[in-house]
Structures are given as structure tokens and as C-alpha cells.
Coordinates of C-alpha atoms in Angstrom, one line a residue:
X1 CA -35.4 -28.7 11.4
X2 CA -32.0 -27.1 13.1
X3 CA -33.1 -25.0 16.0
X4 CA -32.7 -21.2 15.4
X5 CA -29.6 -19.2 16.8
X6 CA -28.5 -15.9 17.3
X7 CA -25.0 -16.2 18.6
X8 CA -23.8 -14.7 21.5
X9 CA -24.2 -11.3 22.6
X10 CA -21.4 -8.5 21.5
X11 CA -19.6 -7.2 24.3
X12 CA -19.4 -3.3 24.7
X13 CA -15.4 -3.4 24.8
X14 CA -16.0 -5.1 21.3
X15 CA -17.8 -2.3 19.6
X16 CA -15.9 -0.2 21.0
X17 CA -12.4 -1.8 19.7
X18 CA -14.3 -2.2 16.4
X19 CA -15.2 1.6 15.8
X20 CA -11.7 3.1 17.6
X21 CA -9.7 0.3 14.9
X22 CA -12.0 1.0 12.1
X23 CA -10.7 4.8 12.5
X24 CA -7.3 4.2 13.1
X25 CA -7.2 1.0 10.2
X26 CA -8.2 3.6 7.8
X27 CA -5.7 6.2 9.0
X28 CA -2.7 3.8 9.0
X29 CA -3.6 2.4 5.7
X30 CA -4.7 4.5 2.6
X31 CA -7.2 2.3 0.7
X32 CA -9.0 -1.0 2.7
X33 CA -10.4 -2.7 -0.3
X34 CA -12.9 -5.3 0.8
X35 CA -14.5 -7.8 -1.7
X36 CA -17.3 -10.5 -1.7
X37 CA -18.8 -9.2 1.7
X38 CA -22.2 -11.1 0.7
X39 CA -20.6 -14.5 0.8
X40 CA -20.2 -13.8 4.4
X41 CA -22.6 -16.2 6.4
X42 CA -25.2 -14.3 8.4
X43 CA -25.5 -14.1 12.5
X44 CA -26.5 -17.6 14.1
X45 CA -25.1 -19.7 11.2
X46 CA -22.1 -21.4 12.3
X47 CA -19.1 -20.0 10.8
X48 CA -14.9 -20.5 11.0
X49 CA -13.1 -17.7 9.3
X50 CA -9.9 -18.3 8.0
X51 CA -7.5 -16.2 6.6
X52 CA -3.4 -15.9 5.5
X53 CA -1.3 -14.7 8.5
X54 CA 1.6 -12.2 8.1
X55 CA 0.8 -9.5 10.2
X56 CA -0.3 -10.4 13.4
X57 CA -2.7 -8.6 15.5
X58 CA -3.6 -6.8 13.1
X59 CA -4.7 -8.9 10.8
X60 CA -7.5 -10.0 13.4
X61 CA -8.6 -6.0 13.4
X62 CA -8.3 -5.8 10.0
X63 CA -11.2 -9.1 9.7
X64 CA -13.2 -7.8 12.3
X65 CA -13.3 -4.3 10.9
X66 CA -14.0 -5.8 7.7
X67 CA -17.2 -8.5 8.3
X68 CA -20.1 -5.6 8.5
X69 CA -22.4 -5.8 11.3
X70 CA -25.1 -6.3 9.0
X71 CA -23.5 -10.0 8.2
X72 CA -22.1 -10.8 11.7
X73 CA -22.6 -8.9 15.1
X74 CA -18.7 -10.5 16.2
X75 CA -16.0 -12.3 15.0
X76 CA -15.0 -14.1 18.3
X77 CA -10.7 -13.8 17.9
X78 CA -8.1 -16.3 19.0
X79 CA -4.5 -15.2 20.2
X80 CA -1.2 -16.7 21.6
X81 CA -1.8 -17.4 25.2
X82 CA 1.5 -15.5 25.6
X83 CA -0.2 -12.1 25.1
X84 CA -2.7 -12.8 28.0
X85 CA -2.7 -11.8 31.6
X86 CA 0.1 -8.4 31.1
X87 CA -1.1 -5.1 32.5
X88 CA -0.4 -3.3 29.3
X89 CA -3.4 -2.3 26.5
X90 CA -3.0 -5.0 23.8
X91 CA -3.3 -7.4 26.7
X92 CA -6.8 -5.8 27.9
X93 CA -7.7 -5.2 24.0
X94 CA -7.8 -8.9 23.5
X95 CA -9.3 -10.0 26.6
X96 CA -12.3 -7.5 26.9
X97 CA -13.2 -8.4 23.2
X98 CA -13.6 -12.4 24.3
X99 CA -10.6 -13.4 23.0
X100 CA -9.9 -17.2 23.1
X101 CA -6.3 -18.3 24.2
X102 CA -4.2 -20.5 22.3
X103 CA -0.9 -22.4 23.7
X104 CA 1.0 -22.5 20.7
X105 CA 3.8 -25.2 21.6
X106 CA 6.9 -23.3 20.1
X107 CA 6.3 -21.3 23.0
X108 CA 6.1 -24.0 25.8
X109 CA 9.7 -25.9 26.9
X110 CA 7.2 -29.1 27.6
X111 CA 4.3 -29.9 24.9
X112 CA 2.2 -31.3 27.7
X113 CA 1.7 -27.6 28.8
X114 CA 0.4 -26.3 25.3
X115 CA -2.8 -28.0 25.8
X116 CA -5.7 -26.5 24.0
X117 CA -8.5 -28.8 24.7
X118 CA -10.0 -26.3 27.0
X119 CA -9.9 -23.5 24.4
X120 CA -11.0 -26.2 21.4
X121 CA -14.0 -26.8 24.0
X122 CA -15.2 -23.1 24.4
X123 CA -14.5 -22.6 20.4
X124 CA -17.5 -25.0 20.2
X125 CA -19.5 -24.1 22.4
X126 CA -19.5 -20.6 20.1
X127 CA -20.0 -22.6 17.2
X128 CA -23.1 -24.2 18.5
X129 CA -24.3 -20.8 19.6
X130 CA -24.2 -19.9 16.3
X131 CA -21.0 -17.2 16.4
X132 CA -18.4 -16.6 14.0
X133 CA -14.7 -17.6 15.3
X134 CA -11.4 -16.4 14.0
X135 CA -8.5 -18.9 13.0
X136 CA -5.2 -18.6 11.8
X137 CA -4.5 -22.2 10.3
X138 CA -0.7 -21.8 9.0
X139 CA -0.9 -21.1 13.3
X140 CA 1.8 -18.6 13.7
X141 CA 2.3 -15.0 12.1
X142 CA 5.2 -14.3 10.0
X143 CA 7.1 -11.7 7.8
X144 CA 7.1 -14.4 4.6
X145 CA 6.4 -14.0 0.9
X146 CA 4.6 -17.7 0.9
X147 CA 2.2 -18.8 3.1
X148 CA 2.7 -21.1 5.5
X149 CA 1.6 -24.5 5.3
X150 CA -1.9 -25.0 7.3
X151 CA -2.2 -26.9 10.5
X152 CA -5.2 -29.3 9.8
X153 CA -7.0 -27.6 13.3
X154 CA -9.5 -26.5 11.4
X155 CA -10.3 -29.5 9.9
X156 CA -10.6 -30.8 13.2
X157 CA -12.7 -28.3 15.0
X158 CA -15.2 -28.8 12.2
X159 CA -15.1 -32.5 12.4
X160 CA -15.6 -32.3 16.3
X161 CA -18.7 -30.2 16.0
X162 CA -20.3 -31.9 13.2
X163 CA -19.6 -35.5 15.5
X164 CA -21.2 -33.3 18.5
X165 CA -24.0 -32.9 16.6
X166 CA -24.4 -36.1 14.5
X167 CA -28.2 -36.2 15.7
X168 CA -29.2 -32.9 14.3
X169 CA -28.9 -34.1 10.5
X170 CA -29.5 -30.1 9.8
X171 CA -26.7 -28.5 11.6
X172 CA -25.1 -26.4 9.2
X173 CA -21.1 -25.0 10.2
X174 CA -19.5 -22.8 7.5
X175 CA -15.7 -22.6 6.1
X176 CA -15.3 -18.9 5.5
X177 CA -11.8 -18.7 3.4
X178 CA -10.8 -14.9 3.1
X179 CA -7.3 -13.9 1.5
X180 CA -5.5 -10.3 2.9
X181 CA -2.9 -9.1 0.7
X182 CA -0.9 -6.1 2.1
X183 CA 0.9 -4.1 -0.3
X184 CA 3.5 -2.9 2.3
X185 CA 2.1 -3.8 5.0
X186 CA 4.0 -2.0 7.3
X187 CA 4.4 1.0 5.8
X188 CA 2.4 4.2 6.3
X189 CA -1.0 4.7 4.1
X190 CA 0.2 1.6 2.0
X191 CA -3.0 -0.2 0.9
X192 CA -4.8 -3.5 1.8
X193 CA -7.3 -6.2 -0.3
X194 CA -9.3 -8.5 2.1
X195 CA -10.8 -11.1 -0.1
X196 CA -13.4 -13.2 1.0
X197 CA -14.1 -16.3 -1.0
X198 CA -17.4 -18.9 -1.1
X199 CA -17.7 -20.3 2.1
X200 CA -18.3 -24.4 2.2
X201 CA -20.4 -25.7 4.2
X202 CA -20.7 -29.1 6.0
X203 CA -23.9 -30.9 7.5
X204 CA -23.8 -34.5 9.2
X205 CA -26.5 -35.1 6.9
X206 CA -24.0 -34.5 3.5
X207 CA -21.1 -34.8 5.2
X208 CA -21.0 -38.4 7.0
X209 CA -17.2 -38.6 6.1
X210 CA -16.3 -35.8 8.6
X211 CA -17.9 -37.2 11.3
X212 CA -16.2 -39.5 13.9
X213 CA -14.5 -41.6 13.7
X214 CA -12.9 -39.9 10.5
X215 CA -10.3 -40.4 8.4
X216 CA -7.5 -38.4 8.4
X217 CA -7.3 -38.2 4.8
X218 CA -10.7 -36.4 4.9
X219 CA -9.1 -34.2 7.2
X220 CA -5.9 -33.3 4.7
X221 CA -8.0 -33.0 1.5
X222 CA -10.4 -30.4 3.3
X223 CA -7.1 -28.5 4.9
X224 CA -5.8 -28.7 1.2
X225 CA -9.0 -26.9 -0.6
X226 CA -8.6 -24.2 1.9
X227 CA -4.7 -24.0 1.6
X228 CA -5.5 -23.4 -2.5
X229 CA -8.6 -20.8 -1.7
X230 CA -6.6 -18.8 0.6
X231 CA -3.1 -18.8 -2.3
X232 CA -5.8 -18.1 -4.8
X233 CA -6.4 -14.8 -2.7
X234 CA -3.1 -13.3 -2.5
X235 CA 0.4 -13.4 -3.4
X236 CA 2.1 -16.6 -2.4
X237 CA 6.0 -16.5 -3.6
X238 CA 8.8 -18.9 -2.7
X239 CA 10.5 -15.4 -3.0
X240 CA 10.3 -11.5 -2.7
X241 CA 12.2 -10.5 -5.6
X242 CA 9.6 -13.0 -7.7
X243 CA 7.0 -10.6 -6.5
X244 CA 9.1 -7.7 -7.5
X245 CA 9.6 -9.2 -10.7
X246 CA 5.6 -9.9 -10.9
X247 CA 4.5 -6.6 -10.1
X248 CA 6.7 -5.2 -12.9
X249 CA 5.1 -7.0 -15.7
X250 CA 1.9 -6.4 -14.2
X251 CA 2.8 -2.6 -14.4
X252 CA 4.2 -2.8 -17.7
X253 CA 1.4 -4.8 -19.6
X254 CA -1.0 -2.1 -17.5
X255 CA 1.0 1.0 -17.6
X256 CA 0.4 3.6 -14.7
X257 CA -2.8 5.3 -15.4
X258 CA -4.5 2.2 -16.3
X259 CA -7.6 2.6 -14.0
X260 CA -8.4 -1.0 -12.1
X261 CA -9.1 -1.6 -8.5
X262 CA -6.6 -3.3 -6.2
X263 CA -8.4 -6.7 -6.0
X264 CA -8.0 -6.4 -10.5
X265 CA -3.8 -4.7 -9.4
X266 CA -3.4 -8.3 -7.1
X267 CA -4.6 -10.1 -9.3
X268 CA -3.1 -9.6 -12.2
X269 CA 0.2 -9.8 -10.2
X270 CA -0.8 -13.0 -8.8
X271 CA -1.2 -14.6 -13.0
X272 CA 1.8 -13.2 -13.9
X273 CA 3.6 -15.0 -10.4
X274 CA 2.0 -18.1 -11.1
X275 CA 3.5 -18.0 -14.6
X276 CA 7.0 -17.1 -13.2
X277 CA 6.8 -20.1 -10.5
X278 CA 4.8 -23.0 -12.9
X279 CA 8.1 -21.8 -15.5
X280 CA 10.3 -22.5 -12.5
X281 CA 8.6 -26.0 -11.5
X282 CA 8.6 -27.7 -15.4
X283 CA 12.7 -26.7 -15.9
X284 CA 13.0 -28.6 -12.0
X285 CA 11.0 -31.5 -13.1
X286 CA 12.3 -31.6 -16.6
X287 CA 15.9 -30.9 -15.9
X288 CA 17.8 -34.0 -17.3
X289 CA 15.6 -35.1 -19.7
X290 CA 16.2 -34.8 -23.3
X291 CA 12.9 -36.0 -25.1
X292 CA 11.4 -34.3 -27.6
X293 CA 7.8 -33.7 -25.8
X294 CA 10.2 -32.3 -22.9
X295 CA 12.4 -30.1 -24.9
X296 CA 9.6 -27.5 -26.6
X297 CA 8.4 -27.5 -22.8
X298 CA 11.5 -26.5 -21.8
X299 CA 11.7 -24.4 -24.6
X300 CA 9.2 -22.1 -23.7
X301 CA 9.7 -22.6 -20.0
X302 CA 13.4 -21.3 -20.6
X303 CA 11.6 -18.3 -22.4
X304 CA 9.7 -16.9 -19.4
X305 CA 12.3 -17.8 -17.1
X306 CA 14.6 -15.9 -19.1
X307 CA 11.8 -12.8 -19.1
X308 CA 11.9 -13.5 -15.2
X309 CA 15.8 -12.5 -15.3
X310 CA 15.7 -9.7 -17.2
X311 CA 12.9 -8.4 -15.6
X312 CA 14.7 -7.9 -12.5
X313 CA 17.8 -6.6 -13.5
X314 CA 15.7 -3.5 -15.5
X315 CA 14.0 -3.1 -12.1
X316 CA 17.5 -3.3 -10.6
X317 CA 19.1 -0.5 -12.7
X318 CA 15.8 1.5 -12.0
X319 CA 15.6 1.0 -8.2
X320 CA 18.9 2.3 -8.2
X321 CA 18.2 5.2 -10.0
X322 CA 15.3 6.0 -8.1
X323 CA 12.5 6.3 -11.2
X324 CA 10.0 4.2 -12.1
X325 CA 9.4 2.0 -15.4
X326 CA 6.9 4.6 -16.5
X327 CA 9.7 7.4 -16.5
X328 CA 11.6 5.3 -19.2
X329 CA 8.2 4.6 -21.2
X330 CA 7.8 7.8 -21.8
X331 CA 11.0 10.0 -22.2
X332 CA 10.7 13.3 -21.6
X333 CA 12.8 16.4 -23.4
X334 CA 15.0 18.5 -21.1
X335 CA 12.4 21.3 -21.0
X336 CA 9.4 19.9 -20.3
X337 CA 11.7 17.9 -16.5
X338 CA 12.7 21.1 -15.5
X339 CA 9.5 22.8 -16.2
X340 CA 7.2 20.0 -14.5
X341 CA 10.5 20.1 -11.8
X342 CA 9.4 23.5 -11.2
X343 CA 5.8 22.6 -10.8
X344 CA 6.4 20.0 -8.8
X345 CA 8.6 21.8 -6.3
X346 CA 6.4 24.9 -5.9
X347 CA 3.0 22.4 -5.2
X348 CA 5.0 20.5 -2.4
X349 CA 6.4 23.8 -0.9
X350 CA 2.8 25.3 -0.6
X351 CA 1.2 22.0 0.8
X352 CA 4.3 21.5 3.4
X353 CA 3.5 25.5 4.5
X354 CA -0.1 24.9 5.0
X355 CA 0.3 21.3 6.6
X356 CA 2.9 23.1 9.1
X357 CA 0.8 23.7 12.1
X358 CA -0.6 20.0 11.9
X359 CA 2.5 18.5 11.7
X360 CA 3.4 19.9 14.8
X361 CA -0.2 17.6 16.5
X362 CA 1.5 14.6 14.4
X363 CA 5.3 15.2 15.3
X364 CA 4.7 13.6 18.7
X365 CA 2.7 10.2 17.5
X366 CA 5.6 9.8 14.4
X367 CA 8.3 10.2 17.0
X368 CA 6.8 7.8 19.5
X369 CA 6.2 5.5 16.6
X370 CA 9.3 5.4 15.5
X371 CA 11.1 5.2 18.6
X372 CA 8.8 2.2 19.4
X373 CA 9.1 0.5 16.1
X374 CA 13.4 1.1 16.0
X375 CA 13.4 -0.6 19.1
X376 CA 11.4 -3.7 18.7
X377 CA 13.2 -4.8 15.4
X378 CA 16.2 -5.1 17.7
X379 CA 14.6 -7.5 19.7
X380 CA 14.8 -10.4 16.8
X381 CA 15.5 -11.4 13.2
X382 CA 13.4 -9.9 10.3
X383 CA 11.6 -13.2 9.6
X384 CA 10.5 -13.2 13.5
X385 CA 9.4 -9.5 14.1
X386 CA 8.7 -7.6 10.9
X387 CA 5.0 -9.1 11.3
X388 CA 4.6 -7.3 14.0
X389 CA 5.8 -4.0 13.3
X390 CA 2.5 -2.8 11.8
X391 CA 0.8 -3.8 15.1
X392 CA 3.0 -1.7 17.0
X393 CA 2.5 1.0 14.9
X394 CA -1.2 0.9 15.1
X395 CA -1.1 0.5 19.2
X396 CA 1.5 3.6 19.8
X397 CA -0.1 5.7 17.0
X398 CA -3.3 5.2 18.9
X399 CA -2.4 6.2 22.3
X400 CA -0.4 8.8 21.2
X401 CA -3.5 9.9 19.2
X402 CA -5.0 10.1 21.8
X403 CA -2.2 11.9 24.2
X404 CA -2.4 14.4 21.6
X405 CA -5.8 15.2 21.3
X406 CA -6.6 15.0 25.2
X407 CA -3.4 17.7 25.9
X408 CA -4.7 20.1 23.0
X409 CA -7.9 20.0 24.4
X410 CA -6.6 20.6 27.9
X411 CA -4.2 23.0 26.5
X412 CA -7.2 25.1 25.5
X413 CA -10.4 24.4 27.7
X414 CA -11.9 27.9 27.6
X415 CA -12.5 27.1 24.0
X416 CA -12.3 23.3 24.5
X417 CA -16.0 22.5 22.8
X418 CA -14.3 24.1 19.7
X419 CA -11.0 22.6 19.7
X420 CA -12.1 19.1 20.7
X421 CA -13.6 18.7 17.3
X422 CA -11.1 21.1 15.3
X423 CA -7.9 19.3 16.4
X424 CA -8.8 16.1 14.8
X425 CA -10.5 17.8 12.0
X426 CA -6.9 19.6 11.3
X427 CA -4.7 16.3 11.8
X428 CA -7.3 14.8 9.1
X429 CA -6.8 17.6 6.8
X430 CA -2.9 17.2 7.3
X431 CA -2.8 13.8 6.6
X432 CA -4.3 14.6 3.5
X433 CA -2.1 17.3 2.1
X434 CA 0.7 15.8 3.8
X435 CA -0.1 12.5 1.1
X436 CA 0.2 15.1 -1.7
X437 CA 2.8 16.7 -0.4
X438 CA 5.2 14.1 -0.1
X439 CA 3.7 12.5 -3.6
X440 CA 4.7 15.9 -5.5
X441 CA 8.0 15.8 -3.8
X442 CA 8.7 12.2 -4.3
X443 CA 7.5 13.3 -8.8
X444 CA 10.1 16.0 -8.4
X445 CA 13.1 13.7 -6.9
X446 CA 12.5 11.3 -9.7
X447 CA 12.6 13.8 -12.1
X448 CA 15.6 15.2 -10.5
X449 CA 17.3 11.4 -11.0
X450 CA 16.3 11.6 -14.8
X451 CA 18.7 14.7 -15.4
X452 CA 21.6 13.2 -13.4
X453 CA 21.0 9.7 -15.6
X454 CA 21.4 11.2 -18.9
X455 CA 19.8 11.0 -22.3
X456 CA 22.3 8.1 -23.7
X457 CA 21.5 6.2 -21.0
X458 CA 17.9 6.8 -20.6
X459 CA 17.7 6.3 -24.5
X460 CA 19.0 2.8 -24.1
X461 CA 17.3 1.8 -21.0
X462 CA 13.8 2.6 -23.3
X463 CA 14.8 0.7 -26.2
X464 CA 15.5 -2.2 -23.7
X465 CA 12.1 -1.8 -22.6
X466 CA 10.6 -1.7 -25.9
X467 CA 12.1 -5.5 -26.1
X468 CA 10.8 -6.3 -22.9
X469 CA 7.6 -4.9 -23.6
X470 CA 6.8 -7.1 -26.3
X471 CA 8.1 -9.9 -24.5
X472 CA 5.7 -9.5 -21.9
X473 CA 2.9 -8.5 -24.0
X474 CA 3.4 -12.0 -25.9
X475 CA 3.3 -13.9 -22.4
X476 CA 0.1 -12.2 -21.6
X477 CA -1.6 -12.4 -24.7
X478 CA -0.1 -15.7 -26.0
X479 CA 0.7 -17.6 -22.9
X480 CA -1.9 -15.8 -20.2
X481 CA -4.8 -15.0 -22.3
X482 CA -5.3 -12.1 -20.9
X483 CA -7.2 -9.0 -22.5
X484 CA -5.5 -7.1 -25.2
X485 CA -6.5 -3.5 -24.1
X486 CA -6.1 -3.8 -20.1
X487 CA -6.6 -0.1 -20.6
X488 CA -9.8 -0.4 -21.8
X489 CA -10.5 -3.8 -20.1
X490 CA -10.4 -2.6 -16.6
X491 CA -11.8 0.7 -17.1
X492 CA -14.7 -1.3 -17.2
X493 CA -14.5 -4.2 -15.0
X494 CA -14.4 -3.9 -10.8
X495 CA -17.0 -1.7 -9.3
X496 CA -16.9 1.9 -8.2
X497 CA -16.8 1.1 -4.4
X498 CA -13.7 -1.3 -4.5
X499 CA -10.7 1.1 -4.4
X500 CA -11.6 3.5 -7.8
X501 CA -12.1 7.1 -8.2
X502 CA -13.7 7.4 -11.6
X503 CA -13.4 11.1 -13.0
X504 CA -11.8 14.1 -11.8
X505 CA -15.0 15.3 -10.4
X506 CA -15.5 11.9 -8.2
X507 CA -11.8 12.4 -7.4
X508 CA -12.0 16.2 -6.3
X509 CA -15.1 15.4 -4.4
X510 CA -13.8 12.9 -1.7
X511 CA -10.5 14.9 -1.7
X512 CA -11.9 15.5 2.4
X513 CA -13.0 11.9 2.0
X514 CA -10.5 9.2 4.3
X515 CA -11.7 6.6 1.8
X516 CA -10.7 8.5 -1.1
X517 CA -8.3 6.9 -3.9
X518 CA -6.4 9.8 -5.8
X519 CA -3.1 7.6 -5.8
X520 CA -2.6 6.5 -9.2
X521 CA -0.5 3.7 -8.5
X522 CA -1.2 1.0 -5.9
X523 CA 2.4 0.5 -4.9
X524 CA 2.5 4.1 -3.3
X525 CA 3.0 4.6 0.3
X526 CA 3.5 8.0 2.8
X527 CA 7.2 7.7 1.7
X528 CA 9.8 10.2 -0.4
X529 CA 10.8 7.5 -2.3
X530 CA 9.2 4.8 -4.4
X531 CA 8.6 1.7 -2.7
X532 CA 9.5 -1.6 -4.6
X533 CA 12.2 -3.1 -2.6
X534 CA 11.6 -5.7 -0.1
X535 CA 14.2 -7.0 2.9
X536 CA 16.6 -9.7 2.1
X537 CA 15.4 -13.1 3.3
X538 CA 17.2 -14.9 6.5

């Protein structure tokens, strides 16, 4: 019988980081969606989570806001050993929560001085104590549409500990694969799906061929299994504008309106890219040969390539419009544009009035933000420091925060008892007419575009999409096997507490709610203008 363990105790600084970044997670980002939290191993079993990394820090908060207290009292966090030992806050965030240092050789002139045999050695010890450790295994964040290829550490660490403990037969260590999909993940109140999938578990007893000394095949098989349930997660694209494309036939075969949760929005994204990139990978292998097996595969590979194309060309001519594919599903007389214009325009101009003297508490964080933000993307290429950007957004909006609340209070100390809970109650309040502010504003722009597109046109672009339509109705239905009434389909599936507001009166009553979901489409951020582009690759 394993010995019992309770893992090692949690630090204050770490409850505290966890509360202050659960706060400030759900500020920065409009919907968290978290799914499959009961697949998360319990306190004093053993357990390496590993997750996709594209946004760096804050993808660590993001887990350990996410793993409830209930499951696991930490996650202990690894970092680059460059963000150790500076006298600035991120540098005291990761040590005081027991963060473990990692020399990551890219940034050592000599690979003798990455050596991480001393940090492999306390990320065992944990393990044995029964904690839960965070690892990155494609070992290095970055702004990409495809995930890295993993480092086989993992692998490694789990082979090491299993060998340590060959004579306990019991001794149980846990693979906890978890997928985080950022819509825009570094835009304001985007959303986010963290995705935790079945954990596998190795014992000595079951697992002899892990144990030392072990083939390294072993090792590249298991890295493999969790390179396919991480990609099974997400969105993993050898391109941006194949995500584009994806999201586009998502949204047309479930129109806007369609109610589904995020994790049923990714997903459906994610069979629709897989169909775009397996298209891509049979006309590569097939492309010479001339048999007649071959040619009714390329046949029908051509098809949805061909989809593919002109896929992106209608969401070309729309992004430059400024409207969205549901505009051109359903045209709209003059009258009824200039009388929803109208509508539109007078709802934004109220909200903007009322949110007026809360804007004036937020004007100092967006400014700082944004100075902060301008100036770090001039310190590198996209590829190197857009993965980052969301971190810094978090850190300065924080302290800012912060600056902000601390001076108003000041500003006002015989009444300070009152203000020190009405300031932050009236930024919270902002934020929220703020979203439906710039949301009605954002409506009346796009029907502002329709006008100044005309009827010919608009009346060609929606016969166009009639054709693509069906074309992408036949890939689902045909091709995809997926339901024939999404509309119906998903309005069932999901649950209420992943990322749905059923009803009007469930959406009016969490309108005060900072985990309400009143957006009707996922792809929304805190912006005046749609969001569906993404940066050019370097």
C-alpha cells in the first residue's frame, strides 16, 4: 500500500496571487470557460499538468486560477530562469508563489550553463510529496497558430520518478493534459476555454517500460499521446488565415444566434480545420499520381480545398467592408438600417453618458496599458513578443488598478469607508455598460457600411453565399457527420455553467454578474470593430 500524502503546504503569497488573478483574469477576459474540472487528480496524488503555450505568464495564472481548491491546494509553476532575481513585481510574483527556475538554453551563450538538474531534482521531490507541478512541454511561449512540437521532458521527469520509486510497486504519478484556447488572446474581454482532458496515469507496477533503464522510444510514444490530447483541445493551424477560414464555416453552418458554449464554438471550429488541413495533406501526398483510387480522392480533396479558397476571399470582401457574414444572410430593406441605425446610436449615446464618470477611474489604467503594451512590441518581432502582450496587460492593469483605487480613496478619506467599496463597485458597473456600449456602437457602424455597400452589391454577395452555404452544409452533413439542426442540436447539448445564458430572464439576471455571457457571438472583444483578422506571419 503507497503511503498517504498531502502535498506541500500553500504559501500565503500563493493565495493571495490566486484570488488578486482570479479577479483581474475575469476582468481582462469576458467568459473563462472551464471544462472537465473532475478529471483533475485530487491533493497528494502525484500529478504533471501540461498544457499548450502561447501566452506566457499568463497562461500559468490562467491554470492555477482554473484547478479549484477543492481538487488541488497548488499548482507548483515553472518559469524561465531569466525572469528570476529582478526587483520588479512579476519577478516577486513568481518567486513568492514557489516558482521553480528553468534555464532554457536559447537563452544561455554556453549550454553547459542551462543545467536543469537542480530544478528536475526539486520537481521530484514535489512529486513525491504528492503536489501538482506545471510544465510547458513545447518549452518556450509563442505568438503561433500550431503548437509547438513537445520537448520529451515530461516523459522524462515521469520516467525518473517512477525509477525513484521502483520499490513502491503502488506509487501512482498522473499526466494531466489540459488544452487553453484563446479567442484573441490579447485583446480586451476576448474569451478563453481551458480544457482539461483524462489524465493517465503510470505505476512501476503497470508501467515497467518507463522505468530505468528505458527506452527512448517509450519516451517518444508517451510525448506523442500527449502532443495529440493537447491538438485535440484547441486549434492547431499550420496557418492563421486557415483558422479564419475555419471559424467562418463554423459560423455559417451555426449562424449567429445559434446558442452553444465556447468549448461546443472551438470545437466545431477545430472539425472543420481538420477537414481544411487532412484536404491539404491527401492533394500533397497524392500530387503526381494519376490512379484511379487517387483521383476520386483527389476529387473530393480538390472540392474542400476549393471551399477553403473561396471561403476566404467572402471573408476578405467582408472584412473589408467591415460587416459580418450574418449581415449578408439576412438582407435588410433600407428602412428597417436606418431605423435600427437610429436605435443603435441613441442606446450607445445613453450608455457612453452614464459610463462617463467611470471612465474617467479607467482612463488612467487604459493609458498606462497602452503606453506599456506600444512600447514592448517595439522591443521584437511579432512571432517573439505578441505572447507576451496579454501578460503585460494584466501586470500594468493591475497596478494601475490599484493606483487608482488607493488615490480615490485617499482623494476622499472623510468618506473613505464609503468610497473604498463604491469606486470599484462603479468601475465594475462601467466595464459593464461600457461592453454594451461599444457592442451597440460597433451594430450601428456595421450597419452604417451596409448603406455605403449598396443593394446590387449586397444582393450578389448573398447569392454567393447561398452557394457557399450549401457547399458547406454538404461538407458537414456529408463529409463531417455533423448534426443537421446545430440550432436545435446545441441548444441542447453543453451545460448551463460552461459559457451559456439560457433565457432573457437568466441573461437580465447576471447583467451585474462578471461571469455573465450576454455576447451572442464568441468572436467578440471590447473593440469598435469586429475582430477576425489575425497578424501576418514572419
Amino acid at each position: 500500500m503507497a503511503p498517504a500524502r498531502s502535498g506541500s503546504p500553500t504559501p500565503w503569497s500563493y493565495v493571495l496571487i490566486r484570488w488578486l488573478f482570479r479577479f483581474v483574469l475575469k476582468i481582462f477576459y469576458g467568459s473563462i470557460v472551464i471544462e472537465n474540472t473532475h478529471l483533475i487528480p485530487p491533493t497528494g496524488k502525484p500529478c504533471i499538468v501540461c498544457a499548450n503555450h502561447s501566452n506566457s505568464l499568463t497562461d500559468a495564472l490562467l491554470l492555477v486560477t482554473s484547478i479549484p481548491t477543492k481538487r488541488r491546494n497548488q499548482l507548483r509553476l515553472t518559469a524561465k530562469a531569466t525572469q528570476f532575481g529582478h526587483k520588479t513585481f512579476t519577478s516577486w510574483l513568481i518567486e513568492s508563489a514557489g516558482t521553480v527556475p528553468i534555464k532554457r538554453r536559447k537563452d544561455y551563450a554556453d549550454d553547459s550553463e542551462a543545467d536543469n538538474s537542480g530544478a528536475m531534482l526539486k520537481l521530484m521531490e514535489a512529486l513525491e510529496m504528492g503536489d501538482a507541478i506545471c510544465l510547458f512541454p513545447e518549452g518556450m511561449s509563442r505568438y503561433h497558430p500550431t503548437i509547438a512540437p513537445l520537448k520529451t521532458g515530461v516523459a522524462r521527469l515521469v520516467s525518473d520518478v517512477l525509477s525513484r520509486n521502483r520499490d513502491d510497486p503502488d506509487f501512482e504519478i498522473s499526466v494531466l493534459t489540459c488544452s487553453v484556447t484563446y479567442m484573441h488572446r490579447q485583446h480586451f474581454r476576448s474569451d478563453v476555454l481551458v480544457t482539461f482532458h483524462e489524465p493517465m496515469t503510470f505505476t512501476p507496477k503497470n508501467n515497467p517500460e518507463m522505468l530505468a533503464p528505458v527506452d527512448f522510444n517509450n519516451i517518444r510514444s508517451l510525448t506523442a499521446q500527449m502532443q495529440e490530447k493537447i491538438s485535440s483541445g484547441t486549434l492547431d493551424s499550420p496557418s492563421w488565415s486557415l483558422i479564419r477560414t475555419s471559424k467562418l464555416a463554423a459560423r455559417m453552418y451555426a449562424p449567429l444566434g445559434t446558442q452553444m458554449t465556447l468549448g461546443d464554438h472551438v470545437r466545431l471550429t477545430r472539425t472543420f480545420l481538420e477537414a481544411f488541413k487532412a484536404a491539404q495533406d491527401i492533394h500533397k501526398e497524392h500530387k503526381g499520381e494519376t490512379t484511379e483510387e487517387t483521383a476520386e480522392i483527389d476529387a473530393a480533396s480538390e472540392q474542400i480545398l476549393q471551399l477553403r479558397d473561396d471561403l476566404k476571399i467572402y471573408q476578405d470582401k467582408l472584412a473589408h467592408w467591415g460587416i459580418k457574414d450574418d449581415r449578408i444572410r439576412f438582407p435588410l430593406p433600407r428602412h428597417t438600417i436606418l431605423s435600427r441605425m437610429f436605435i443603435r446610436l441613441t442606446w450607445f449615446l445613453c450608455l457612453f453618458v452614464i459610463s462617463i464618470p467611470g471612465l474617467l477611474l479607467w482612463l488612467p489604467i487604459f493609458a498606462t496599458t497602452f503606453y506599456a503594451v506600444h512600447n514592448f512590441k517595439k522591443t521584437g518581432p511579432i512571432f517573439d513578443t505578441w505572447d507576451e502582450i496579454a501578460q503585460y496587460k494584466l501586470i500594468y492593469g493591475l497596478m494601475s488598478g490599484l493606483c487608482v483605487w488607493f488615490v480615490a480613496v485617499a482623494l476622499t478619506w472623510p468618506i473613505a469607508f464609503i468610497t473604498f467599496f463604491l469606486v470599484p463597485s462603479l468601475m465594475w458597473i462601467t466595464l459593464r455598460w461600457m461592453e454594451d456600449a461599444v457592442a451597440a456602437f460597433r451594430a450601428f457602424t456595421a450597419l452604417w457600411r451596409l448603406l455605403m455597400v449598396g443593394k446590387p452589391t449586397l444582393k450578389n454577395m448573398h447569392e454567393k453565399r447561398k452557394g457557399l452555404y450549401a457547399r458547406v452544409m454538404n461538407l458537414a452533413l456529408e463529409t463531417l457527420e455533423l448534426p443537421e439542426s446545430p440550432e436545435s442540436y446545441f441548444k441542447l447539448s453543453g451545460g448551463k455553467e460552461k459559457g451559456r445564458v439560457r433565457g432573457s430572464w437568466d441573461s437580465s439576471a447576471r447583467y451585474f454578474s462578471i461571469k455573465r455571457r450576454r455576447k451572442r457571438d464568441w468572436n467578440e472583444t471590447l473593440r469598435l470593430y469586429d475582430q477576425v483578422d489575425y497578424p501576418e506571419e514572419e
